[in-house]
Coordinates of C-alpha atoms in Angstrom, one line a residue:
X80 CA 152.5 10.1 40.8
X81 CA 153.2 6.3 40.3
X82 CA 151.2 3.8 42.3
X83 CA 153.0 1.4 44.6
X84 CA 153.4 -2.0 43.0
X85 CA 152.7 -5.2 45.0
X86 CA 152.9 -8.1 42.6
X87 CA 155.6 -9.9 40.6
X88 CA 154.7 -11.4 37.2
X89 CA 154.5 -14.9 38.7
X90 CA 152.0 -13.7 41.3
X91 CA 149.7 -12.5 38.5
X92 CA 150.1 -15.7 36.5
X93 CA 149.6 -17.9 39.6
X94 CA 146.5 -16.0 40.5
X95 CA 145.2 -16.1 36.9
X96 CA 145.6 -19.9 36.8
X97 CA 142.8 -20.2 39.3
X98 CA 140.3 -19.7 36.6
X99 CA 141.6 -22.9 35.0
X100 CA 140.1 -24.6 38.0
X101 CA 137.0 -22.4 37.9
X102 CA 136.3 -23.1 34.3
X103 CA 137.0 -26.8 34.6
X104 CA 133.8 -26.6 36.7
X105 CA 131.9 -23.9 34.8
X106 CA 132.7 -24.6 31.2
X107 CA 132.2 -28.4 31.6
X108 CA 129.0 -28.1 33.5
X109 CA 127.4 -25.3 31.4
X110 CA 128.4 -26.7 28.0
X111 CA 127.7 -30.4 28.5
X112 CA 125.4 -31.2 31.5
X113 CA 122.2 -30.7 29.5
X114 CA 123.2 -32.9 26.6
X115 CA 124.5 -35.5 29.0
X116 CA 121.2 -35.6 30.9
X117 CA 119.0 -35.6 27.8
X118 CA 120.9 -37.7 25.3
X119 CA 122.8 -40.1 27.6
X120 CA 120.7 -40.5 30.8
X121 CA 117.4 -39.8 28.9
X122 CA 115.9 -37.2 31.2
X123 CA 113.4 -34.5 30.1
X124 CA 115.0 -31.2 29.1
X125 CA 112.0 -29.3 30.5
X126 CA 112.1 -31.0 33.9
X127 CA 115.9 -30.6 34.2
X128 CA 115.4 -26.9 33.3
X129 CA 112.8 -26.6 36.1
X130 CA 115.1 -28.3 38.6
X131 CA 117.9 -25.9 37.7
X132 CA 115.6 -22.9 38.1
X133 CA 114.4 -24.2 41.5
X134 CA 118.0 -24.6 42.6
X135 CA 118.6 -20.9 41.9
X136 CA 116.1 -19.9 44.6
X137 CA 118.8 -21.1 47.1
X138 CA 121.7 -19.4 45.4
X139 CA 120.8 -15.7 46.0
X140 CA 121.1 -16.1 49.8
X141 CA 124.4 -18.1 49.7
X142 CA 126.1 -15.4 47.6
X143 CA 125.6 -12.7 50.2
X144 CA 126.2 -15.1 53.1
X145 CA 129.6 -16.3 51.8
X146 CA 130.6 -12.7 50.8
X147 CA 129.9 -11.5 54.4
X148 CA 131.7 -14.5 55.9
X149 CA 134.8 -13.7 53.8
X150 CA 134.7 -10.1 55.0
X151 CA 134.6 -11.4 58.6
X152 CA 137.3 -14.1 58.3
X153 CA 140.6 -13.7 60.1
X154 CA 143.2 -16.4 59.6
X155 CA 146.9 -16.9 58.8
X156 CA 146.0 -17.3 55.1
X157 CA 143.9 -14.1 55.2
X158 CA 140.2 -13.5 54.5
X159 CA 139.6 -15.1 51.1
X160 CA 142.2 -17.8 50.5
X161 CA 140.8 -20.3 53.1
X162 CA 137.4 -20.2 51.4
X163 CA 139.0 -20.5 48.0
X164 CA 141.1 -23.5 49.0
X165 CA 138.5 -25.5 51.0
X166 CA 135.5 -24.6 48.8
X167 CA 137.1 -26.3 45.8
X168 CA 137.3 -29.7 47.5
X169 CA 133.5 -29.7 47.5
X170 CA 133.5 -28.4 43.9
X171 CA 135.5 -31.4 42.8
X172 CA 133.3 -33.9 44.5
X173 CA 130.0 -32.5 43.4
X174 CA 131.2 -31.8 39.8
X175 CA 131.9 -35.5 39.5
X176 CA 128.6 -36.3 41.1
X177 CA 126.7 -34.3 38.4
X178 CA 128.0 -36.6 35.7
X179 CA 127.7 -39.8 37.7
X180 CA 124.0 -40.3 37.9
X181 CA 123.2 -44.0 38.4
X182 CA 121.8 -45.4 35.2
X183 CA 120.0 -48.3 37.0
X184 CA 117.9 -46.0 39.2
X185 CA 114.4 -44.9 38.4
X186 CA 113.9 -41.5 36.8
X187 CA 112.6 -39.9 40.0
X188 CA 115.7 -40.9 41.9
X189 CA 117.9 -39.7 39.0
X190 CA 116.2 -36.3 39.0
X191 CA 116.7 -36.1 42.8
X192 CA 120.4 -37.1 42.5
X193 CA 121.0 -34.4 39.9
X194 CA 119.1 -31.7 41.9
X195 CA 121.1 -32.3 45.1
X196 CA 124.5 -32.5 43.3
X197 CA 123.8 -29.4 41.2
X198 CA 122.5 -27.4 44.1
X199 CA 125.5 -28.2 46.4
X200 CA 127.9 -27.5 43.6
X201 CA 126.5 -24.1 42.6
X202 CA 124.8 -22.9 45.8
X203 CA 127.5 -23.9 48.3
X204 CA 131.0 -24.9 47.1
X205 CA 131.4 -23.0 43.8
X206 CA 129.9 -19.9 45.6
X207 CA 132.5 -20.0 48.4
X208 CA 135.4 -20.7 46.0
X209 CA 134.5 -18.2 43.3
X210 CA 133.6 -15.2 45.6
X211 CA 136.9 -15.7 47.5
X212 CA 138.9 -16.0 44.3
X213 CA 137.4 -12.8 42.9
X214 CA 137.8 -10.9 46.1
X215 CA 141.5 -11.5 46.1
X216 CA 141.8 -8.8 43.4
X217 CA 141.1 -6.2 46.1
X218 CA 143.0 -8.0 48.9
X219 CA 146.4 -8.7 47.4
X220 CA 147.1 -5.3 45.7
X221 CA 145.9 -1.7 45.9
X222 CA 147.3 -0.8 42.5
X223 CA 144.6 -0.2 40.0
X224 CA 146.8 -1.3 37.0
X225 CA 147.7 -4.5 38.7
X226 CA 144.1 -5.2 39.3
X227 CA 143.4 -4.9 35.6
X228 CA 146.4 -7.1 34.8
X229 CA 145.1 -9.7 37.3
X230 CA 141.7 -9.6 35.6
X231 CA 143.2 -9.9 32.1
X232 CA 145.5 -12.7 33.2
X233 CA 142.6 -14.5 34.9
X234 CA 140.3 -14.4 31.9
X235 CA 143.0 -15.4 29.5
X236 CA 143.2 -18.6 31.5
X237 CA 139.4 -18.8 31.8
X238 CA 138.7 -18.6 28.0
X239 CA 141.7 -20.8 27.2
X240 CA 140.3 -23.4 29.5
X241 CA 136.8 -23.0 28.1
X242 CA 138.2 -23.4 24.6
X243 CA 140.1 -26.6 25.6
X244 CA 137.1 -28.1 27.5
X245 CA 134.7 -27.3 24.6
X246 CA 137.1 -28.6 22.0
X247 CA 138.2 -31.9 23.5
X248 CA 135.4 -33.1 25.7
X249 CA 133.2 -34.8 23.1
X250 CA 136.3 -36.6 21.7
X251 CA 137.5 -37.4 25.3
X252 CA 134.2 -39.0 26.1
X253 CA 134.3 -41.1 22.9
X254 CA 137.8 -42.3 23.7
X255 CA 136.7 -43.4 27.1
X256 CA 134.1 -45.6 25.4
X257 CA 131.1 -43.3 25.3
X258 CA 128.0 -43.5 27.4
X259 CA 127.4 -42.8 31.1
X260 CA 130.6 -44.4 32.4
X261 CA 132.7 -42.3 30.0
X262 CA 131.1 -39.1 31.2
X263 CA 131.7 -40.1 34.8
X264 CA 135.4 -40.8 34.0
X265 CA 135.9 -37.5 32.2
X266 CA 134.3 -35.6 35.1
X267 CA 136.6 -37.3 37.7
X268 CA 139.7 -36.4 35.6
X269 CA 138.6 -32.8 35.3
X270 CA 137.8 -32.6 39.0
X271 CA 141.2 -33.8 40.1
X272 CA 142.9 -31.5 37.7
X273 CA 140.9 -28.5 38.9
X274 CA 141.7 -29.3 42.6
X275 CA 145.4 -29.3 42.0
X276 CA 145.5 -26.1 40.0
X277 CA 143.2 -24.3 42.5
X278 CA 145.5 -25.1 45.3
X279 CA 148.5 -23.8 43.4
X280 CA 146.7 -20.6 42.6
X281 CA 145.6 -19.9 46.1
X282 CA 149.1 -20.3 47.4
X283 CA 150.7 -18.1 44.7
X284 CA 149.5 -14.8 46.2
X285 CA 149.5 -13.3 49.7
X286 CA 146.8 -11.1 51.1
X287 CA 147.9 -7.7 52.4
X288 CA 147.6 -7.1 56.1
X289 CA 144.6 -5.1 57.4
X290 CA 146.8 -2.1 58.3
X291 CA 148.1 -1.8 54.7
X292 CA 144.6 -2.2 53.2
X293 CA 143.3 0.6 55.5
X294 CA 146.3 2.9 54.8
X295 CA 145.2 6.2 53.3
X296 CA 141.6 5.9 54.3
X297 CA 141.5 9.0 56.5
X298 CA 141.3 7.0 59.6
X299 CA 138.0 5.4 58.8
X300 CA 137.6 2.0 60.4
X301 CA 137.0 -1.0 58.3
X302 CA 136.2 -3.2 61.4
X303 CA 132.7 -1.9 61.7
X304 CA 130.5 -4.9 62.1
X305 CA 127.5 -5.6 59.9
X306 CA 125.2 -8.5 59.4
X307 CA 123.6 -10.1 56.4
X308 CA 120.8 -7.6 56.3
X309 CA 123.1 -4.6 56.5
X310 CA 125.4 -6.2 53.8
X311 CA 122.4 -6.6 51.6
X312 CA 121.4 -2.9 52.1
X313 CA 124.9 -1.8 51.3
X314 CA 124.9 -3.7 48.1
X315 CA 121.5 -2.6 46.8
X316 CA 122.2 1.0 47.7
X317 CA 125.1 1.0 45.2
X318 CA 123.7 1.5 41.8
X319 CA 126.9 0.4 40.1
X320 CA 126.7 -2.9 41.9
X321 CA 123.2 -3.5 40.6
X322 CA 124.5 -2.6 37.1
X323 CA 127.4 -5.0 37.3
X324 CA 125.1 -7.7 38.6
X325 CA 122.8 -7.1 35.7
X326 CA 125.6 -7.2 33.1
X327 CA 127.1 -10.3 34.7
X328 CA 123.8 -12.2 34.7
X329 CA 123.2 -11.2 31.1
X330 CA 126.7 -12.4 30.1
X331 CA 126.0 -15.8 31.6
X332 CA 122.6 -16.0 29.9
X333 CA 124.5 -15.1 26.7
X334 CA 127.0 -17.9 27.4
X335 CA 124.2 -20.4 28.1
X336 CA 122.6 -19.6 24.7
X337 CA 126.0 -19.9 23.0
X338 CA 126.5 -23.3 24.8
X339 CA 123.2 -24.4 23.3
X340 CA 125.2 -24.3 20.1
X341 CA 126.0 -27.9 20.6
X342 CA 122.4 -28.6 19.7
X343 CA 122.6 -26.1 16.8
X344 CA 125.7 -27.7 15.3
X345 CA 124.2 -31.2 15.7
X346 CA 120.7 -30.6 14.4
X347 CA 120.9 -27.5 12.2
X348 CA 124.5 -27.6 10.8
X349 CA 124.5 -31.4 11.0
X350 CA 128.0 -31.6 12.4
X351 CA 128.5 -31.8 16.2
X352 CA 132.3 -31.3 15.8
X353 CA 131.7 -27.7 14.6
X354 CA 131.0 -26.9 18.3
X355 CA 134.7 -27.1 18.9
X356 CA 135.4 -25.0 15.8
X357 CA 133.1 -22.2 17.0
X358 CA 134.7 -22.4 20.4
X359 CA 138.0 -21.4 18.7
X360 CA 136.3 -18.6 16.9
X361 CA 134.8 -17.3 20.2
X362 CA 137.6 -17.8 22.6
X363 CA 140.8 -16.9 20.6
X364 CA 139.6 -13.3 19.9
X365 CA 138.6 -12.9 23.6
X366 CA 142.1 -14.0 24.6
X367 CA 143.7 -11.5 22.2
X368 CA 141.5 -8.7 23.5
X369 CA 142.5 -9.6 27.0
X370 CA 146.2 -9.3 26.2
X371 CA 145.7 -5.7 25.1
X372 CA 143.2 -4.6 27.6
X373 CA 145.7 -3.3 30.3
X374 CA 147.4 -1.2 27.6
X375 CA 144.1 0.2 26.2
X376 CA 142.9 1.0 29.7
X377 CA 146.0 3.1 30.2
X378 CA 145.8 4.7 26.8
X379 CA 142.1 5.7 27.2
X380 CA 142.7 6.7 30.9
X381 CA 140.1 4.4 32.3
X382 CA 137.8 1.5 31.6
X383 CA 134.5 3.2 30.7
X384 CA 135.2 4.1 27.1
X385 CA 137.0 0.9 26.3
X386 CA 134.1 -1.3 27.7
X387 CA 131.4 0.7 25.9
X388 CA 133.2 0.8 22.5
X389 CA 134.0 -2.9 22.8
X390 CA 130.3 -3.8 23.2
X391 CA 129.3 -1.6 20.3
X392 CA 131.6 -3.9 18.2
X393 CA 130.1 -6.9 19.9
X394 CA 126.5 -5.9 18.9
X395 CA 127.6 -5.3 15.3
X396 CA 129.3 -8.7 15.2
X397 CA 126.3 -10.6 16.5
X398 CA 124.0 -8.9 14.1
X399 CA 126.1 -10.2 11.2
X400 CA 126.2 -13.7 12.8
X401 CA 122.4 -13.7 12.6
X402 CA 122.5 -12.7 8.9
X403 CA 125.2 -15.3 8.1
X404 CA 123.2 -18.0 10.0
X405 CA 120.2 -17.5 7.8
X406 CA 122.4 -17.5 4.7
X407 CA 123.8 -20.8 5.9
X408 CA 127.4 -19.6 5.6
X409 CA 129.5 -21.3 8.3
X410 CA 132.7 -19.3 7.4
X411 CA 130.9 -16.0 7.7
X412 CA 129.3 -17.1 11.0
X413 CA 132.8 -18.0 12.3
X414 CA 134.2 -14.6 11.2
X415 CA 131.5 -12.5 12.8
X416 CA 131.5 -14.7 15.9
X417 CA 135.2 -13.7 16.3
X418 CA 134.4 -10.0 15.8
X419 CA 131.7 -10.1 18.5
X420 CA 134.0 -11.9 20.9
X421 CA 136.8 -9.3 20.2
X422 CA 134.5 -6.6 21.3
X423 CA 133.4 -8.5 24.5
X424 CA 137.0 -9.0 25.6
X425 CA 137.9 -5.7 27.3
X426 CA 135.0 -5.9 29.7
X427 CA 136.0 -9.5 30.7
X428 CA 139.6 -8.3 31.3
X429 CA 138.8 -5.2 33.5
X430 CA 135.6 -6.4 35.1
X431 CA 137.3 -7.3 38.4
X432 CA 138.9 -3.8 38.5
X433 CA 135.5 -2.3 37.9
X434 CA 134.1 -4.3 40.8
X435 CA 137.0 -3.0 43.0
X436 CA 136.0 0.5 42.0
X437 CA 132.4 -0.3 42.8
X438 CA 133.5 -1.5 46.2
X439 CA 135.4 1.7 46.6
X440 CA 132.3 3.7 45.8
X441 CA 130.5 2.0 48.7
X442 CA 133.4 2.9 51.0
X443 CA 133.5 6.5 49.8
X444 CA 129.7 6.9 50.2
X445 CA 129.0 4.7 53.2
X446 CA 132.4 4.4 55.0
X447 CA 132.3 0.6 55.0
X448 CA 134.6 -1.8 53.2
X449 CA 132.7 -4.8 51.8
X450 CA 135.2 -6.3 49.3
X451 CA 134.1 -9.9 49.8
X452 CA 130.4 -9.1 49.8
X453 CA 130.8 -6.8 46.8
X454 CA 132.4 -9.7 44.8
X455 CA 129.2 -11.7 45.4
X456 CA 128.1 -10.3 42.0
X457 CA 130.6 -12.6 40.3
X458 CA 129.2 -15.8 41.8
X459 CA 125.6 -14.4 41.7
X460 CA 126.0 -13.6 38.0
X461 CA 127.6 -17.0 37.1
X462 CA 125.0 -19.0 39.0
X463 CA 121.8 -17.0 38.3
X464 CA 122.7 -16.2 34.7
X465 CA 124.3 -19.5 33.8
X466 CA 121.8 -21.5 35.7
X467 CA 118.7 -19.7 34.5
X468 CA 120.2 -19.7 31.0
X469 CA 120.6 -23.5 31.1
X470 CA 117.1 -23.8 32.5
X471 CA 115.7 -21.6 29.8
X472 CA 117.5 -23.7 27.2
X473 CA 115.8 -26.8 28.6
X474 CA 112.4 -25.2 28.7
X475 CA 112.7 -23.8 25.1
X476 CA 113.9 -27.2 23.9
X477 CA 111.0 -28.9 25.6
X478 CA 108.5 -26.4 24.2
X479 CA 109.9 -26.9 20.7
X480 CA 109.2 -30.7 20.9
X481 CA 112.9 -31.7 21.1
X482 CA 113.5 -35.4 21.5
X483 CA 117.0 -36.6 22.3
X484 CA 116.3 -40.0 20.8
X485 CA 115.7 -38.6 17.3
X486 CA 118.5 -38.1 14.8
X487 CA 116.3 -35.5 13.0
X488 CA 114.4 -33.0 15.0
X489 CA 111.0 -31.5 14.1
X490 CA 110.8 -28.1 12.3
X491 CA 109.6 -26.4 15.5
X492 CA 112.8 -27.4 17.2
X493 CA 115.0 -26.2 14.3
X494 CA 113.3 -22.8 14.4
X495 CA 113.8 -22.6 18.2
X496 CA 117.5 -23.4 17.8
X497 CA 117.8 -20.4 15.4
X498 CA 116.2 -18.2 18.1
X499 CA 118.4 -19.6 20.9
X500 CA 121.7 -19.4 19.1
X501 CA 121.2 -16.4 16.8
X502 CA 118.6 -13.9 18.1
X503 CA 118.8 -14.1 21.9
X504 CA 122.6 -13.5 22.0
X505 CA 122.1 -10.4 19.8
X506 CA 119.4 -9.0 22.1
X507 CA 121.5 -9.6 25.2
X508 CA 124.5 -7.8 23.7
X509 CA 122.3 -4.8 23.0
X510 CA 121.0 -4.6 26.6
X511 CA 124.5 -5.0 28.0
X512 CA 125.8 -2.1 25.7
X513 CA 123.0 0.1 27.1
X514 CA 123.9 -0.7 30.7
X515 CA 127.6 -0.1 30.1
X516 CA 126.8 3.3 28.7
X517 CA 125.6 4.3 32.3
X518 CA 128.3 2.5 34.2
X519 CA 131.0 5.2 34.7
X520 CA 132.0 4.4 38.3
X521 CA 135.5 5.8 37.9
X522 CA 134.1 9.2 37.2
X523 CA 131.7 9.0 40.2
X524 CA 134.5 8.0 42.6
X525 CA 136.7 10.8 41.4
X526 CA 133.9 13.3 41.8
X527 CA 133.4 12.2 45.4
X528 CA 137.2 12.4 46.2
X529 CA 137.3 16.0 44.9
X530 CA 134.3 16.9 47.1
X531 CA 136.0 15.3 50.1
X532 CA 139.2 17.3 49.5
X533 CA 137.4 20.6 49.6

């Protein structure tokens, strides 16, 4: 029996374009904020890392808070779209603020400015926007294939934007004259662009009415009230939610280590422009994999096999990147970076659909629908994984005696850059592969449905 369809092609493309806005924030911040702070403003990598880690203490609460608020929202725009729209206004302002630290202030005031701007961006505005954006996957369609297509479309835009941001930003800053003023100008341009695209994306889809979302749920009510504590209990009682959170956090840690590649290219390979080249090698295969993900999900009758096999390829690819790195072969590093990215692509494409299945697992086992709260794992993963990854990068650089004023770094720093860019991503991929081997939520849901039909 064919599932009812809800979306036109332009709805899927419009929704997916929202990750252009999201990655204008995330790719720019995660790739360049550390090198901006250390090499342009002159702040300590270790102190910046500690401030980022401290900021993360606030984030865990706001993820569940905004997820629960989305679930309780009733408006003409629906549950999620108001948060997506208005949250990005704050994103735009605070993104610009992160790259507009006054150069005439003392270092203590500069650290305080960064900490406040970074915490507001990640802990408040990006949280509200990103959880709402992710939750739309469950709120605009009940068709599982359309959810996979939405996820693939979304991440095609995401990785295309990351590729563009990572490729052009260094040159863009140089064209704007270099230095602190140039970074501020680039940040303002990106913020305005993101605000426009986010608005278009939010208005390109329409949330389904409550009655239609509830249809076919055997009369179970979705209006049952629950507070933050109950929402937290619902989440941690779902083993698949915990697995997805773990994978998402690890992915962002992985991304943070890959983003430290700008230091690796500058001080190990002696060419900072290679960072953009490696971005192509990483993002183009991801985009190709995303294009084919919906077809492969249908061919293999689900997401589990595809995700696991993909990460086996990713582990093999990163293992060869390590070997090529010690050989000093840039072409081989590029080739195997592409292979690893190709294997990571399917999970990126169907991840939102897996989360929707995870939300369904909570409904089937607990009788409560917590779509917005369930999608807190996306924001939680981005912020905790990306933030702690960036913090760890700062600590490791500080520990290795990195000095942003030096053209040639000490041997201890060079060795650390090998660990950060080559070894840590390989270990993270292995752990993700092992978690995905246990994450067959589709089979668990089907088993419960069969039991309920008896």
